[in-house]
């Protein structure tokens, strides 16, 4: 008979697999993916441009937001609009480019 609740005797001990880093990359060094660059520049005012394949109305397949990045993940970015504090969650597949008002932070390019 199968128990309907967890007991220590029915749970197998699992050990996580060892973590290995890809060769050729120093440990702890960030990669220059867009989401990492957006995170480095969190809170800096910028204009963000997005375009969408399918538009609700003809000619309405782009969106420009003036704001700051609050968070960025592998597949999304959260932007807070400056004038209204409205927040947007955009999938990264729609991200085109960003224009920053000040110098952007970037990763150290020295090997």
PDB file of C-alpha atoms in Angstrom:
ATOM      1  CA  UNK A   1       0.000   0.000   0.000  1.00  0.00           C
ATOM      2  CA  UNK A   2       1.272   3.484  -0.892  1.00  0.00           C
ATOM      3  CA  UNK A   3       1.367   6.000   1.979  1.00  0.00           C
ATOM      4  CA  UNK A   4      -0.439   9.302   1.362  1.00  0.00           C
ATOM      5  CA  UNK A   5       1.931  11.331   3.467  1.00  0.00           C
ATOM      6  CA  UNK A   6       5.684  11.713   3.632  1.00  0.00           C
ATOM      7  CA  UNK A   7       7.689   9.750   6.124  1.00  0.00           C
ATOM      8  CA  UNK A   8      11.466   9.551   6.373  1.00  0.00           C
ATOM      9  CA  UNK A   9      11.373   5.848   5.470  1.00  0.00           C
ATOM     10  CA  UNK A  10       9.654   6.493   2.123  1.00  0.00           C
ATOM     11  CA  UNK A  11      11.956   9.309   0.985  1.00  0.00           C
ATOM     12  CA  UNK A  12      15.282   8.439  -0.658  1.00  0.00           C
ATOM     13  CA  UNK A  13      18.304  10.554   0.126  1.00  0.00           C
ATOM     14  CA  UNK A  14      19.416  12.396  -2.984  1.00  0.00           C
ATOM     15  CA  UNK A  15      22.735  14.163  -3.333  1.00  0.00           C
ATOM     16  CA  UNK A  16      23.013  16.973  -5.874  1.00  0.00           C
ATOM     17  CA  UNK A  17      25.395  16.404  -8.778  1.00  0.00           C
ATOM     18  CA  UNK A  18      28.741  18.182  -8.522  1.00  0.00           C
ATOM     19  CA  UNK A  19      28.830  21.629 -10.124  1.00  0.00           C
ATOM     20  CA  UNK A  20      31.405  22.124 -12.854  1.00  0.00           C
ATOM     21  CA  UNK A  21      32.235  25.404 -14.539  1.00  0.00           C
ATOM     22  CA  UNK A  22      32.686  25.568 -18.295  1.00  0.00           C
ATOM     23  CA  UNK A  23      36.360  25.449 -19.202  1.00  0.00           C
ATOM     24  CA  UNK A  24      38.070  28.661 -20.255  1.00  0.00           C
ATOM     25  CA  UNK A  25      36.037  30.938 -17.975  1.00  0.00           C
ATOM     26  CA  UNK A  26      37.407  32.104 -14.637  1.00  0.00           C
ATOM     27  CA  UNK A  27      35.096  31.296 -11.700  1.00  0.00           C
ATOM     28  CA  UNK A  28      32.900  34.182 -10.571  1.00  0.00           C
ATOM     29  CA  UNK A  29      33.284  36.173 -13.795  1.00  0.00           C
ATOM     30  CA  UNK A  30      30.009  37.444 -15.268  1.00  0.00           C
ATOM     31  CA  UNK A  31      29.232  36.859 -18.916  1.00  0.00           C
ATOM     32  CA  UNK A  32      28.193  39.778 -21.086  1.00  0.00           C
ATOM     33  CA  UNK A  33      24.618  38.716 -21.754  1.00  0.00           C
ATOM     34  CA  UNK A  34      22.030  41.481 -22.093  1.00  0.00           C
ATOM     35  CA  UNK A  35      20.270  40.635 -18.834  1.00  0.00           C
ATOM     36  CA  UNK A  36      23.581  40.900 -16.936  1.00  0.00           C
ATOM     37  CA  UNK A  37      24.341  44.276 -18.530  1.00  0.00           C
ATOM     38  CA  UNK A  38      20.830  45.523 -17.665  1.00  0.00           C
ATOM     39  CA  UNK A  39      21.360  44.390 -14.043  1.00  0.00           C
ATOM     40  CA  UNK A  40      24.699  46.241 -13.878  1.00  0.00           C
ATOM     41  CA  UNK A  41      22.872  49.436 -14.886  1.00  0.00           C
ATOM     42  CA  UNK A  42      19.867  48.972 -12.598  1.00  0.00           C
ATOM     43  CA  UNK A  43      18.386  52.318 -11.529  1.00  0.00           C
ATOM     44  CA  UNK A  44      20.009  54.387 -14.303  1.00  0.00           C
ATOM     45  CA  UNK A  45      17.534  56.369 -16.454  1.00  0.00           C
ATOM     46  CA  UNK A  46      17.254  55.147 -20.030  1.00  0.00           C
ATOM     47  CA  UNK A  47      14.920  54.792 -22.990  1.00  0.00           C
ATOM     48  CA  UNK A  48      14.049  51.171 -23.768  1.00  0.00           C
ATOM     49  CA  UNK A  49      12.792  50.070 -27.171  1.00  0.00           C
ATOM     50  CA  UNK A  50      10.737  46.950 -27.826  1.00  0.00           C
ATOM     51  CA  UNK A  51       9.088  45.588 -30.969  1.00  0.00           C
ATOM     52  CA  UNK A  52       6.452  42.918 -31.352  1.00  0.00           C
ATOM     53  CA  UNK A  53       5.790  40.602 -34.266  1.00  0.00           C
ATOM     54  CA  UNK A  54       2.007  40.719 -33.903  1.00  0.00           C
ATOM     55  CA  UNK A  55       0.352  44.101 -33.410  1.00  0.00           C
ATOM     56  CA  UNK A  56      -3.107  44.718 -31.968  1.00  0.00           C
ATOM     57  CA  UNK A  57      -3.559  47.613 -34.402  1.00  0.00           C
ATOM     58  CA  UNK A  58      -1.695  48.088 -37.641  1.00  0.00           C
ATOM     59  CA  UNK A  59       1.472  50.134 -37.117  1.00  0.00           C
ATOM     60  CA  UNK A  60       1.401  49.608 -33.327  1.00  0.00           C
ATOM     61  CA  UNK A  61       4.078  46.941 -33.062  1.00  0.00           C
ATOM     62  CA  UNK A  62       6.631  48.979 -31.076  1.00  0.00           C
ATOM     63  CA  UNK A  63       6.786  50.250 -27.510  1.00  0.00           C
ATOM     64  CA  UNK A  64       9.213  52.802 -26.094  1.00  0.00           C
ATOM     65  CA  UNK A  65       9.497  53.193 -22.325  1.00  0.00           C
ATOM     66  CA  UNK A  66      11.421  55.925 -20.519  1.00  0.00           C
ATOM     67  CA  UNK A  67      12.428  54.463 -17.178  1.00  0.00           C
ATOM     68  CA  UNK A  68      14.828  52.416 -15.084  1.00  0.00           C
ATOM     69  CA  UNK A  69      15.471  48.695 -14.825  1.00  0.00           C
ATOM     70  CA  UNK A  70      14.244  47.291 -11.533  1.00  0.00           C
ATOM     71  CA  UNK A  71      15.132  43.663 -12.294  1.00  0.00           C
ATOM     72  CA  UNK A  72      16.308  41.552 -15.202  1.00  0.00           C
ATOM     73  CA  UNK A  73      16.306  37.810 -15.661  1.00  0.00           C
ATOM     74  CA  UNK A  74      17.359  35.470 -18.410  1.00  0.00           C
ATOM     75  CA  UNK A  75      14.072  35.860 -20.297  1.00  0.00           C
ATOM     76  CA  UNK A  76      12.498  39.072 -18.936  1.00  0.00           C
ATOM     77  CA  UNK A  77      13.074  42.620 -17.735  1.00  0.00           C
ATOM     78  CA  UNK A  78      11.041  44.736 -15.302  1.00  0.00           C
ATOM     79  CA  UNK A  79      11.104  48.443 -16.119  1.00  0.00           C
ATOM     80  CA  UNK A  80       9.618  51.230 -13.984  1.00  0.00           C
ATOM     81  CA  UNK A  81       8.447  54.180 -16.051  1.00  0.00           C
ATOM     82  CA  UNK A  82       9.854  57.428 -14.628  1.00  0.00           C
ATOM     83  CA  UNK A  83       6.913  59.790 -15.069  1.00  0.00           C
ATOM     84  CA  UNK A  84       4.154  57.491 -13.766  1.00  0.00           C
ATOM     85  CA  UNK A  85       5.952  54.800 -11.700  1.00  0.00           C
ATOM     86  CA  UNK A  86       4.053  52.288 -13.859  1.00  0.00           C
ATOM     87  CA  UNK A  87       5.889  48.958 -14.079  1.00  0.00           C
ATOM     88  CA  UNK A  88       6.260  46.837 -17.189  1.00  0.00           C
ATOM     89  CA  UNK A  89       7.285  43.190 -17.464  1.00  0.00           C
ATOM     90  CA  UNK A  90       8.670  42.568 -20.938  1.00  0.00           C
ATOM     91  CA  UNK A  91       9.907  39.249 -22.314  1.00  0.00           C
ATOM     92  CA  UNK A  92      13.494  39.722 -23.541  1.00  0.00           C
ATOM     93  CA  UNK A  93      12.590  38.375 -26.993  1.00  0.00           C
ATOM     94  CA  UNK A  94      10.930  41.758 -27.669  1.00  0.00           C
ATOM     95  CA  UNK A  95      13.887  43.879 -26.473  1.00  0.00           C
ATOM     96  CA  UNK A  96      15.568  45.854 -29.262  1.00  0.00           C
ATOM     97  CA  UNK A  97      17.950  48.284 -27.566  1.00  0.00           C
ATOM     98  CA  UNK A  98      18.391  50.801 -24.742  1.00  0.00           C
ATOM     99  CA  UNK A  99      19.680  54.384 -24.775  1.00  0.00           C
ATOM    100  CA  UNK A 100      21.244  55.520 -21.487  1.00  0.00           C
ATOM    101  CA  UNK A 101      21.630  59.167 -20.462  1.00  0.00           C
ATOM    102  CA  UNK A 102      24.916  58.561 -18.675  1.00  0.00           C
ATOM    103  CA  UNK A 103      27.868  56.248 -18.987  1.00  0.00           C
ATOM    104  CA  UNK A 104      26.888  52.596 -18.716  1.00  0.00           C
ATOM    105  CA  UNK A 105      28.520  50.124 -16.379  1.00  0.00           C
ATOM    106  CA  UNK A 106      30.085  47.155 -18.157  1.00  0.00           C
ATOM    107  CA  UNK A 107      32.244  44.188 -17.294  1.00  0.00           C
ATOM    108  CA  UNK A 108      36.002  44.457 -16.949  1.00  0.00           C
ATOM    109  CA  UNK A 109      37.446  43.623 -20.354  1.00  0.00           C
ATOM    110  CA  UNK A 110      40.884  42.644 -19.038  1.00  0.00           C
ATOM    111  CA  UNK A 111      41.575  38.904 -19.236  1.00  0.00           C
TER     112      UNK A 111
END
